[in-house]
Structure formats: C-alpha cells, structure tokens
C-alpha cells in the first residue's frame, strides 16, 4: 500500500519536473517515525526552479519527495492509517514550536501531511521566533502562512512542498487524490469524491 501511495502521489506531484520519470523506490525501512520510503532519482532536478513551464517558484522535486516520505511514514506509523477526531489539537501539542496555538484547520486526511511538514522544519532547524499565522485549505489545497525573524529558504521550500502535495492527497482520508469541482474545490480520492469531477 505505501508503495502504491508513494508512486500514485509522486507521479502527479512531479508531473512537470524534469527527470521525474527516474524516481524509483529502493527500500522501505522501519524507523521510529514509521516506515521510511528510500528512493533514488538520478536525473531529477535538485534545485528549486524559479521559473518552469511558465510557473514561477516550482519546488525542487527532492524536497517534495522528502516531505512525501515523512507524510507516508506518519500515515503508516501504526499500521493501517487511523486519524483521531482531535488530530489537530494533538498535532499542535506535539509540534508547539511550529503551530503554537494555530492548529491546522483542514480535513483529517491532511493530518499526516501537516505532520510531515512540521517534522521536516524541525529536522532542518526551526527559525528564530517561527510562528504559524494561518494553516487552512483554500481552493482545494493547503495554505500555510508563517512568520519568522530570519529569511529561511528551506522553510519556504518545505511549506511550498506541503501546499503542492495537498493537491494530490485526499483531504478526507490521506489516499492519493485530485482536486475536484462541485460546490467548493476539494482534493479527494475516488471513494470520497462521490461522483465529483476533476477540476
């Protein structure tokens, strides 16, 4: 399942990234944070592309994959994915330096994506006086706004990767999904879309 989810999400998330067809899983290794997908992508562009295919500010493919790895590890940490109703409060409690009192306000399927992003920021080093100012969904994907005393490109890369990945992960359950129309735009898998068509 984790292999299918990794490829299902990565294939769409990296669609316009040069070298994305070279992404390959080499192993899945148990760890304290959950099962970690190890991957290689010998020709995937390593740098953040400031302008690619007419889109400004495209996140580097490796950053997207590293956040995806953390997300899937959190999702499958305890076996079959389960998200408690108070996931947002628990997440804000575990990552107080990231969320303070600003718990994410989205569906439970993105809980692991928020966690993967928070883990990545902690691992890279939380900037001085970092503060999440808003964490919500808008137009079917995540919007993560923050403030910090220092300018940190790596935090921009991580939060941009979380926002980007949310367009390919079901907000209801965390499975691979896509943005769908019908009332509000939402990112949903086939099961939760209930007939809604792609946007």
GROMACS .gro file of C-alpha atoms in nm:
model
  199
    1UNK     CA    1   0.000   0.000   0.000
    2UNK     CA    2   0.271   0.251   0.091
    3UNK     CA    3   0.448   0.180  -0.239
    4UNK     CA    4   0.127   0.242  -0.436
    5UNK     CA    5   0.062   0.563  -0.243
    6UNK     CA    6   0.417   0.689  -0.292
    7UNK     CA    7   0.409   0.633  -0.668
    8UNK     CA    8   0.046   0.746  -0.701
    9UNK     CA    9   0.113   1.080  -0.534
   10UNK     CA   10   0.469   1.136  -0.663
   11UNK     CA   11   0.374   1.068  -1.025
   12UNK     CA   12   0.124   1.355  -1.025
   13UNK     CA   13   0.312   1.588  -0.790
   14UNK     CA   14   0.626   1.572  -1.007
   15UNK     CA   15   0.447   1.576  -1.342
   16UNK     CA   16   0.623   1.891  -1.472
   17UNK     CA   17   0.960   1.828  -1.306
   18UNK     CA   18   1.247   1.730  -1.538
   19UNK     CA   19   1.375   1.381  -1.460
   20UNK     CA   20   1.065   1.275  -1.264
   21UNK     CA   21   1.048   0.951  -1.460
   22UNK     CA   22   1.373   0.842  -1.290
   23UNK     CA   23   1.211   0.820  -0.942
   24UNK     CA   24   1.238   0.468  -0.803
   25UNK     CA   25   1.187   0.317  -0.457
   26UNK     CA   26   1.499   0.134  -0.337
   27UNK     CA   27   1.372   0.016   0.004
   28UNK     CA   28   1.120   0.071   0.281
   29UNK     CA   29   1.294   0.085   0.617
   30UNK     CA   30   1.128   0.071   0.962
   31UNK     CA   31   1.202   0.371   1.183
   32UNK     CA   32   1.066   0.548   1.491
   33UNK     CA   33   0.872   0.786   1.268
   34UNK     CA   34   0.717   0.498   1.071
   35UNK     CA   35   0.808   0.308   0.753
   36UNK     CA   36   1.051   0.528   0.558
   37UNK     CA   37   1.050   0.503   0.180
   38UNK     CA   38   1.403   0.526   0.046
   39UNK     CA   39   1.419   0.642  -0.313
   40UNK     CA   40   1.655   0.743  -0.586
   41UNK     CA   41   1.603   0.973  -0.880
   42UNK     CA   42   1.934   1.013  -1.062
   43UNK     CA   43   1.816   1.273  -1.311
   44UNK     CA   44   1.553   1.458  -1.106
   45UNK     CA   45   1.640   1.828  -1.088
   46UNK     CA   46   1.791   1.905  -0.745
   47UNK     CA   47   1.744   2.282  -0.747
   48UNK     CA   48   1.426   2.477  -0.688
   49UNK     CA   49   1.320   2.608  -1.026
   50UNK     CA   50   1.229   2.973  -1.011
   51UNK     CA   51   1.050   2.952  -1.344
   52UNK     CA   52   0.948   2.625  -1.505
   53UNK     CA   53   0.688   2.579  -1.777
   54UNK     CA   54   0.551   2.926  -1.713
   55UNK     CA   55   0.504   2.861  -1.340
   56UNK     CA   56   0.714   3.071  -1.104
   57UNK     CA   57   0.852   2.920  -0.785
   58UNK     CA   58   0.827   2.546  -0.852
   59UNK     CA   59   0.956   2.349  -0.552
   60UNK     CA   60   1.250   2.117  -0.617
   61UNK     CA   61   1.144   1.758  -0.674
   62UNK     CA   62   1.366   1.614  -0.397
   63UNK     CA   63   1.205   1.845  -0.138
   64UNK     CA   64   0.859   1.729  -0.250
   65UNK     CA   65   0.968   1.366  -0.218
   66UNK     CA   66   1.127   1.416   0.125
   67UNK     CA   67   0.806   1.573   0.260
   68UNK     CA   68   0.606   1.291   0.097
   69UNK     CA   69   0.832   1.031   0.264
   70UNK     CA   70   0.771   1.190   0.607
   71UNK     CA   71   0.398   1.214   0.537
   72UNK     CA   72   0.365   0.847   0.444
   73UNK     CA   73   0.580   0.739   0.740
   74UNK     CA   74   0.345   0.927   0.975
   75UNK     CA   75   0.039   0.787   0.796
   76UNK     CA   76   0.151   0.423   0.822
   77UNK     CA   77   0.335   0.450   1.158
   78UNK     CA   78   0.079   0.241   1.350
   79UNK     CA   79  -0.022   0.004   1.072
   80UNK     CA   80  -0.344   0.084   0.887
   81UNK     CA   81  -0.398   0.463   0.877
   82UNK     CA   82  -0.617   0.597   1.155
   83UNK     CA   83  -0.677   0.963   1.235
   84UNK     CA   84  -0.836   1.056   1.570
   85UNK     CA   85  -1.101   1.330   1.572
   86UNK     CA   86  -0.878   1.562   1.775
   87UNK     CA   87  -0.578   1.516   1.542
   88UNK     CA   88  -0.535   1.893   1.505
   89UNK     CA   89  -0.504   1.952   1.881
   90UNK     CA   90  -0.265   1.658   1.919
   91UNK     CA   91  -0.053   1.779   1.627
   92UNK     CA   92  -0.032   2.133   1.764
   93UNK     CA   93   0.068   1.983   2.101
   94UNK     CA   94   0.345   1.766   1.951
   95UNK     CA   95   0.483   2.049   1.738
   96UNK     CA   96   0.432   2.353   1.963
   97UNK     CA   97   0.731   2.536   1.813
   98UNK     CA   98   0.567   2.508   1.471
   99UNK     CA   99   0.195   2.560   1.538
  100UNK     CA  100   0.181   2.729   1.884
  101UNK     CA  101  -0.193   2.784   1.923
  102UNK     CA  102  -0.263   2.782   1.548
  103UNK     CA  103  -0.370   2.422   1.484
  104UNK     CA  104  -0.435   2.341   1.117
  105UNK     CA  105  -0.795   2.385   1.006
  106UNK     CA  106  -0.841   2.121   0.734
  107UNK     CA  107  -0.980   1.774   0.687
  108UNK     CA  108  -0.821   1.476   0.867
  109UNK     CA  109  -0.668   1.328   0.551
  110UNK     CA  110  -0.409   1.604   0.552
  111UNK     CA  111  -0.313   1.548   0.917
  112UNK     CA  112  -0.013   1.336   0.813
  113UNK     CA  113   0.090   1.595   0.554
  114UNK     CA  114   0.092   1.868   0.820
  115UNK     CA  115   0.297   1.635   1.040
  116UNK     CA  116   0.542   1.557   0.760
  117UNK     CA  117   0.594   1.930   0.701
  118UNK     CA  118   0.637   2.003   1.071
  119UNK     CA  119   0.889   1.718   1.103
  120UNK     CA  120   1.086   1.850   0.806
  121UNK     CA  121   1.104   2.200   0.955
  122UNK     CA  122   1.215   2.066   1.295
  123UNK     CA  123   1.478   1.844   1.128
  124UNK     CA  124   1.614   2.138   0.927
  125UNK     CA  125   1.606   2.375   1.225
  126UNK     CA  126   1.315   2.591   1.338
  127UNK     CA  127   1.395   2.955   1.257
  128UNK     CA  128   1.415   3.205   1.541
  129UNK     CA  129   1.065   3.318   1.653
  130UNK     CA  130   0.894   3.099   1.394
  131UNK     CA  131   0.516   3.125   1.415
  132UNK     CA  132   0.241   2.974   1.200
  133UNK     CA  133  -0.010   3.253   1.141
  134UNK     CA  134  -0.265   3.051   0.942
  135UNK     CA  135  -0.298   2.687   0.840
  136UNK     CA  136  -0.604   2.615   0.628
  137UNK     CA  137  -0.738   2.495   0.296
  138UNK     CA  138  -0.818   2.723   0.003
  139UNK     CA  139  -0.922   2.626  -0.349
  140UNK     CA  140  -0.877   2.256  -0.271
  141UNK     CA  141  -0.524   2.269  -0.129
  142UNK     CA  142  -0.334   2.373   0.182
  143UNK     CA  143  -0.224   2.726   0.256
  144UNK     CA  144   0.046   2.753   0.522
  145UNK     CA  145   0.134   3.107   0.631
  146UNK     CA  146   0.409   3.179   0.880
  147UNK     CA  147   0.637   3.449   1.018
  148UNK     CA  148   0.998   3.424   1.135
  149UNK     CA  149   1.274   3.666   1.235
  150UNK     CA  150   1.505   3.532   0.969
  151UNK     CA  151   1.453   3.463   0.600
  152UNK     CA  152   1.467   3.086   0.555
  153UNK     CA  153   1.450   2.950   0.203
  154UNK     CA  154   1.436   2.592   0.335
  155UNK     CA  155   1.116   2.670   0.529
  156UNK     CA  156   0.965   2.824   0.216
  157UNK     CA  157   1.060   2.509   0.026
  158UNK     CA  158   0.903   2.281   0.288
  159UNK     CA  159   0.578   2.478   0.324
  160UNK     CA  160   0.554   2.510  -0.056
  161UNK     CA  161   0.603   2.132  -0.085
  162UNK     CA  162   0.323   2.071   0.170
  163UNK     CA  163   0.094   2.305  -0.023
  164UNK     CA  164   0.184   2.140  -0.353
  165UNK     CA  165   0.140   1.783  -0.225
  166UNK     CA  166  -0.202   1.866  -0.080
  167UNK     CA  167  -0.332   1.891  -0.438
  168UNK     CA  168  -0.265   1.518  -0.478
  169UNK     CA  169  -0.369   1.381  -0.134
  170UNK     CA  170  -0.733   1.329  -0.031
  171UNK     CA  171  -0.832   1.577   0.239
  172UNK     CA  172  -1.077   1.321   0.382
  173UNK     CA  173  -0.858   1.010   0.415
  174UNK     CA  174  -0.499   1.076   0.301
  175UNK     CA  175  -0.507   0.845  -0.004
  176UNK     CA  176  -0.393   0.970  -0.345
  177UNK     CA  177  -0.646   1.221  -0.478
  178UNK     CA  178  -0.700   1.514  -0.709
  179UNK     CA  179  -0.875   1.848  -0.693
  180UNK     CA  180  -1.241   1.818  -0.783
  181UNK     CA  181  -1.515   2.069  -0.850
  182UNK     CA  182  -1.874   2.073  -0.730
  183UNK     CA  183  -1.955   2.347  -0.480
  184UNK     CA  184  -1.620   2.402  -0.306
  185UNK     CA  185  -1.300   2.280  -0.470
  186UNK     CA  186  -1.168   1.985  -0.270
  187UNK     CA  187  -0.889   1.734  -0.314
  188UNK     CA  188  -1.046   1.391  -0.286
  189UNK     CA  189  -0.984   1.029  -0.377
  190UNK     CA  190  -1.229   0.834  -0.593
  191UNK     CA  191  -1.409   0.696  -0.287
  192UNK     CA  192  -1.475   1.034  -0.123
  193UNK     CA  193  -1.541   1.225  -0.448
  194UNK     CA  194  -1.886   1.061  -0.480
  195UNK     CA  195  -1.911   1.145  -0.847
  196UNK     CA  196  -1.748   1.488  -0.837
  197UNK     CA  197  -1.536   1.550  -1.146
  198UNK     CA  198  -1.181   1.677  -1.168
  199UNK     CA  199  -1.119   2.050  -1.180
   0.00000   0.00000   0.00000
